[in-house]
Short mmCIF file of C-alpha atoms in Angstrom, two decimals:
data_model
loop_
_atom_site.label_atom_id
_atom_site.label_comp_id
_atom_site.label_asym_id
_atom_site.label_seq_id
_atom_site.Cartn_x
_atom_site.Cartn_y
_atom_site.Cartn_z
CA UNK R 1 36.72 14.41 -2.88
CA UNK R 2 35.69 11.89 -5.44
CA UNK R 3 33.08 9.35 -4.09
CA UNK R 4 33.80 5.81 -5.90
CA UNK R 5 30.73 3.83 -6.90
CA UNK R 6 30.56 0.65 -5.43
CA UNK R 7 28.77 -2.72 -7.09
CA UNK R 8 27.02 -4.96 -4.90
CA UNK R 9 27.76 -8.60 -5.18
CA UNK R 10 24.71 -10.50 -6.91
CA UNK R 11 23.59 -12.70 -3.94
CA UNK R 12 23.22 -9.69 -1.57
CA UNK R 13 21.32 -7.90 -4.30
CA UNK R 14 19.12 -10.62 -4.87
CA UNK R 15 18.40 -11.00 -1.06
CA UNK R 16 18.05 -7.44 -0.41
CA UNK R 17 16.01 -6.79 -3.45
CA UNK R 18 13.45 -9.28 -2.69
CA UNK R 19 13.20 -8.45 1.14
CA UNK R 20 12.81 -4.54 0.09
CA UNK R 21 10.46 -5.43 -2.68
CA UNK R 22 8.28 -7.58 -0.51
CA UNK R 23 8.29 -4.91 2.14
CA UNK R 24 7.24 -1.90 0.09
CA UNK R 25 4.69 -3.80 -1.80
CA UNK R 26 2.64 -5.10 1.24
CA UNK R 27 3.11 -1.84 3.09
CA UNK R 28 1.79 0.25 0.31
CA UNK R 29 -0.60 -2.14 -1.13
CA UNK R 30 -3.75 -0.04 -0.32
CA UNK R 31 -2.25 2.74 -2.33
CA UNK R 32 -1.62 0.50 -5.31
CA UNK R 33 -5.34 -0.56 -4.98
CA UNK R 34 -6.66 2.86 -5.11
CA UNK R 35 -4.54 3.81 -7.97
CA UNK R 36 -5.77 0.75 -10.15
CA UNK R 37 -9.35 1.30 -9.34
CA UNK R 38 -8.94 5.07 -10.61
CA UNK R 39 -7.82 3.65 -13.75
CA UNK R 40 -10.40 1.03 -13.93
CA UNK R 41 -13.08 1.60 -16.96
CA UNK R 42 -15.76 0.98 -14.62
CA UNK R 43 -14.65 3.86 -12.34
CA UNK R 44 -13.30 4.18 -8.81
CA UNK R 45 -16.84 3.43 -6.84
CA UNK R 46 -17.71 0.50 -8.87
CA UNK R 47 -14.21 -1.12 -8.89
CA UNK R 48 -14.58 -1.21 -4.87
CA UNK R 49 -14.03 2.44 -4.13
CA UNK R 50 -12.36 2.62 -0.55
CA UNK R 51 -13.61 -0.94 0.25
CA UNK R 52 -11.36 -4.01 0.56
CA UNK R 53 -8.16 -2.28 -0.37
CA UNK R 54 -6.21 -5.57 0.44
CA UNK R 55 -7.94 -7.52 -2.24
CA UNK R 56 -5.18 -9.21 -4.11
CA UNK R 57 -2.54 -9.01 -1.83
CA UNK R 58 -1.62 -12.60 -1.69
CA UNK R 59 -0.89 -12.23 -5.33
CA UNK R 60 1.35 -9.17 -4.76
CA UNK R 61 3.02 -11.04 -1.95
CA UNK R 62 3.53 -14.06 -4.25
CA UNK R 63 5.27 -12.16 -7.07
CA UNK R 64 6.87 -9.26 -5.22
CA UNK R 65 10.08 -10.91 -3.80
CA UNK R 66 11.00 -13.01 -6.76
CA UNK R 67 10.29 -9.82 -9.10
CA UNK R 68 12.38 -7.38 -7.16
CA UNK R 69 15.06 -9.75 -6.58
CA UNK R 70 15.35 -10.32 -10.37
CA UNK R 71 15.61 -6.75 -11.09
CA UNK R 72 18.18 -5.82 -8.15
CA UNK R 73 19.98 -8.89 -8.87
CA UNK R 74 20.28 -8.30 -12.71
CA UNK R 75 20.52 -4.74 -12.38
CA UNK R 76 23.74 -4.81 -10.01
CA UNK R 77 25.05 -7.62 -11.98
CA UNK R 78 24.77 -5.81 -15.34
CA UNK R 79 26.39 -2.54 -14.16
CA UNK R 80 30.18 -3.43 -14.26
CA UNK R 81 29.66 -5.85 -17.16
CA UNK R 82 28.20 -3.04 -19.13
CA UNK R 83 30.83 -0.33 -17.75
CA UNK R 84 33.62 -2.87 -19.16
CA UNK R 85 32.20 -3.05 -22.48
CA UNK R 86 31.90 0.76 -22.58
CA UNK R 87 35.71 1.08 -21.74
CA UNK R 88 35.31 1.83 -18.16
CA UNK R 89 33.12 4.32 -16.32
CA UNK R 90 35.85 6.56 -15.78
CA UNK R 91 36.00 7.54 -19.48
CA UNK R 92 32.30 7.87 -20.32
CA UNK R 93 29.19 8.97 -18.57
CA UNK R 94 27.79 6.30 -15.87
CA UNK R 95 24.29 7.29 -16.59
CA UNK R 96 24.22 5.31 -19.83
CA UNK R 97 25.23 2.40 -17.99
CA UNK R 98 22.82 2.85 -15.24
CA UNK R 99 20.18 2.95 -17.73
CA UNK R 100 21.02 0.07 -19.78
CA UNK R 101 21.54 -2.11 -16.74
CA UNK R 102 18.26 -1.06 -15.16
CA UNK R 103 16.33 -1.78 -18.71
CA UNK R 104 17.84 -5.29 -18.63
CA UNK R 105 16.65 -5.76 -15.16
CA UNK R 106 13.28 -4.77 -15.78
CA UNK R 107 12.88 -6.97 -18.64
CA UNK R 108 13.95 -9.76 -16.55
CA UNK R 109 11.76 -8.68 -13.61
CA UNK R 110 8.63 -8.54 -15.95
CA UNK R 111 8.78 -12.22 -16.44
CA UNK R 112 7.19 -12.61 -12.91
CA UNK R 113 5.89 -9.12 -12.27
CA UNK R 114 3.34 -9.17 -15.43
CA UNK R 115 1.60 -12.23 -14.24
CA UNK R 116 1.44 -11.09 -10.87
CA UNK R 117 0.02 -7.77 -12.18
CA UNK R 118 -2.77 -9.29 -14.31
CA UNK R 119 -4.02 -11.37 -11.34
CA UNK R 120 -3.71 -8.71 -8.86
CA UNK R 121 -5.40 -6.11 -10.97
CA UNK R 122 -8.45 -8.31 -11.64
CA UNK R 123 -8.91 -8.98 -7.87
CA UNK R 124 -8.18 -5.12 -6.97
CA UNK R 125 -10.92 -4.16 -9.30
CA UNK R 126 -13.50 -6.79 -8.39
CA UNK R 127 -13.83 -8.27 -11.62
CA UNK R 128 -16.07 -11.14 -12.28
CA UNK R 129 -14.73 -14.51 -11.16
CA UNK R 130 -12.16 -12.89 -8.95
CA UNK R 131 -13.28 -13.59 -5.46
CA UNK R 132 -10.24 -15.70 -4.55
CA UNK R 133 -6.66 -15.84 -5.79
CA UNK R 134 -7.05 -19.37 -7.12
CA UNK R 135 -10.51 -18.56 -8.86
CA UNK R 136 -8.74 -15.59 -10.36
CA UNK R 137 -5.87 -17.40 -11.29
CA UNK R 138 -8.02 -20.13 -13.06
CA UNK R 139 -9.94 -17.64 -14.87
CA UNK R 140 -6.84 -16.07 -16.17
CA UNK R 141 -5.34 -19.09 -17.33
CA UNK R 142 -8.57 -19.75 -19.17
CA UNK R 143 -8.27 -16.58 -21.27
CA UNK R 144 -7.06 -17.79 -24.53
CA UNK R 145 -6.03 -14.17 -26.04
CA UNK R 146 -4.12 -14.59 -29.08
CA UNK R 147 -2.41 -11.18 -28.45
CA UNK R 148 -0.69 -12.53 -25.19
CA UNK R 149 2.53 -14.21 -24.78
CA UNK R 150 2.21 -17.93 -25.41
CA UNK R 151 -1.72 -17.85 -24.50
CA UNK R 152 -2.04 -21.20 -25.13
CA UNK R 153 0.05 -22.24 -22.19
CA UNK R 154 -0.36 -19.27 -20.02
CA UNK R 155 -3.75 -17.89 -21.13
CA UNK R 156 -3.98 -14.09 -20.42
CA UNK R 157 -1.37 -14.14 -17.73
CA UNK R 158 1.34 -12.30 -19.91
CA UNK R 159 -1.40 -9.89 -21.37
CA UNK R 160 0.15 -6.38 -21.35
CA UNK R 161 3.86 -7.66 -21.07
CA UNK R 162 5.15 -5.46 -24.09
CA UNK R 163 3.29 -2.13 -22.55
CA UNK R 164 4.69 -3.06 -19.11
CA UNK R 165 8.42 -2.95 -20.67
CA UNK R 166 7.36 0.22 -22.18
CA UNK R 167 6.30 1.74 -19.25
CA UNK R 168 9.20 0.44 -16.85
CA UNK R 169 11.96 0.83 -19.22
CA UNK R 170 11.36 4.72 -19.54
CA UNK R 171 10.83 4.66 -15.70
CA UNK R 172 14.16 3.07 -15.35
CA UNK R 173 15.93 5.55 -17.68
CA UNK R 174 14.44 8.41 -15.42
CA UNK R 175 14.68 6.92 -11.80
CA UNK R 176 17.84 5.09 -11.82
CA UNK R 177 20.39 7.77 -13.31
CA UNK R 178 18.56 10.26 -10.96
CA UNK R 179 19.21 8.07 -8.14
CA UNK R 180 22.41 7.22 -8.54
CA UNK R 181 23.38 10.76 -9.37
CA UNK R 182 21.52 12.21 -6.13
CA UNK R 183 23.68 9.54 -3.98
CA UNK R 184 26.67 10.65 -5.58
CA UNK R 185 26.22 14.07 -5.44
CA UNK R 186 25.11 13.92 -1.63
CA UNK R 187 28.38 11.92 -0.96
CA UNK R 188 30.37 14.62 -2.43
CA UNK R 189 28.54 17.20 -0.41
CA UNK R 190 29.33 15.58 3.10
CA UNK R 191 32.56 13.70 2.00
CA UNK R 192 31.42 10.04 2.59
CA UNK R 193 29.06 7.79 0.89
CA UNK R 194 25.06 8.32 1.54
CA UNK R 195 23.62 6.63 4.39
CA UNK R 196 20.94 4.05 3.78
CA UNK R 197 18.14 6.79 4.94
CA UNK R 198 19.67 9.22 2.21
CA UNK R 199 19.81 6.66 -0.35
CA UNK R 200 16.20 6.17 0.64
CA UNK R 201 15.23 9.59 0.26
CA UNK R 202 17.31 9.72 -2.96
CA UNK R 203 15.09 6.83 -4.42
CA UNK R 204 12.07 8.36 -3.12
CA UNK R 205 12.57 11.68 -4.73
CA UNK R 206 13.65 10.11 -8.16
CA UNK R 207 10.96 7.32 -8.31
CA UNK R 208 8.04 9.97 -7.81
CA UNK R 209 9.07 12.29 -10.74
CA UNK R 210 9.52 8.69 -12.75
CA UNK R 211 5.99 7.64 -11.77
CA UNK R 212 4.60 11.14 -12.75
CA UNK R 213 6.06 11.08 -16.18
CA UNK R 214 4.85 7.34 -16.92
CA UNK R 215 1.73 7.58 -15.68
CA UNK R 216 -0.12 7.44 -19.03
CA UNK R 217 1.64 4.25 -19.80
CA UNK R 218 0.64 3.07 -16.67
CA UNK R 219 -2.85 3.65 -17.74
CA UNK R 220 -2.89 2.00 -20.61
CA UNK R 221 -1.04 -0.89 -19.13
CA UNK R 222 -3.87 -1.28 -16.62
CA UNK R 223 -6.64 -1.24 -19.23
CA UNK R 224 -4.82 -3.83 -21.18
CA UNK R 225 -4.57 -6.09 -18.32
CA UNK R 226 -7.97 -5.92 -17.16
CA UNK R 227 -8.99 -6.75 -20.59
CA UNK R 228 -11.98 -4.97 -21.66
CA UNK R 229 -13.97 -1.70 -21.34
CA UNK R 230 -16.76 -1.09 -19.10
CA UNK R 231 -19.49 -2.51 -21.78
CA UNK R 232 -17.26 -5.83 -21.76
CA UNK R 233 -15.76 -4.94 -25.32
CA UNK R 234 -12.16 -6.36 -25.30
CA UNK R 235 -9.21 -4.26 -26.25
CA UNK R 236 -7.31 -5.27 -29.24
CA UNK R 237 -4.02 -3.67 -28.09
CA UNK R 238 -2.22 -0.79 -26.99
CA UNK R 239 -3.20 1.44 -29.88
CA UNK R 240 -6.72 0.46 -29.78
CA UNK R 241 -6.52 1.52 -25.83
CA UNK R 242 -5.26 4.78 -26.70
CA UNK R 243 -7.59 5.55 -29.59
CA UNK R 244 -10.75 4.43 -27.52
CA UNK R 245 -9.66 6.31 -24.29
CA UNK R 246 -9.26 9.67 -26.43
CA UNK R 247 -12.55 9.14 -28.09
CA UNK R 248 -14.60 7.79 -25.20
CA UNK R 249 -13.09 9.47 -22.09
CA UNK R 250 -10.87 12.24 -23.07
CA UNK R 251 -7.07 12.73 -22.59
CA UNK R 252 -7.53 13.60 -19.17
CA UNK R 253 -7.95 9.93 -18.37
CA UNK R 254 -4.24 9.34 -19.13
CA UNK R 255 -3.29 10.67 -15.67
CA UNK R 256 -5.72 8.86 -13.85
CA UNK R 257 -4.23 7.51 -10.61
CA UNK R 258 -1.19 9.75 -10.73
CA UNK R 259 -1.68 11.22 -7.10
CA UNK R 260 -1.25 7.49 -5.52
CA UNK R 261 1.20 6.38 -8.41
CA UNK R 262 3.49 8.80 -7.12
CA UNK R 263 2.95 8.00 -3.60
CA UNK R 264 3.47 4.49 -4.06
#
């Protein structure tokens, strides 16, 4: 029996996505902290080790709901629009629709997610001047980095926006078609739509695979957002990060934090 895909209304996606994103981010925040510290140029122990794993949680809480709401609201809104542009899902592979909608959703979500990540990463790794959320935000705003978007206004808040998109778009291209396909196939096997618990299992499995594959991009993103290496020498861009990591730390560093990232 064919299982018809349902499109979720925008407001429902906005509210559900925001609530789900906040719940997940806060519940799994310690894992994210460990991942970030493993990717820090100063090393895991110098960045804080297992101490203070909730440092930066307020920054995550502030950006989680709007970021997740933007993503899911945009994703669910764009799916039927893109399907119509492509002539309807019945005449083409819906995976491309899901990948395109997810990519647009990620671009929208990163407008909130990147500033949150920059502030959170500095607090998680105990960067100088990051003792409180307000002091960290003030420090980042004072960083007039010409490579960051509108640094004259936002300082370093949007440092790493490009590489974050480069991480999130492949992640979405891998995760969401797999997630949608897993739900459809599970529904076909049992003759009705996947239950919320089954959908969660599908999302977890697809997300774990996507997280593992995109870990190298996540490492580059973290280094760019932290701004400089352990000697305080600023990174000049994604290419500079890659070259210096390969020359100074070896290619294995690109898998730093893969275990907590997959768990997260």
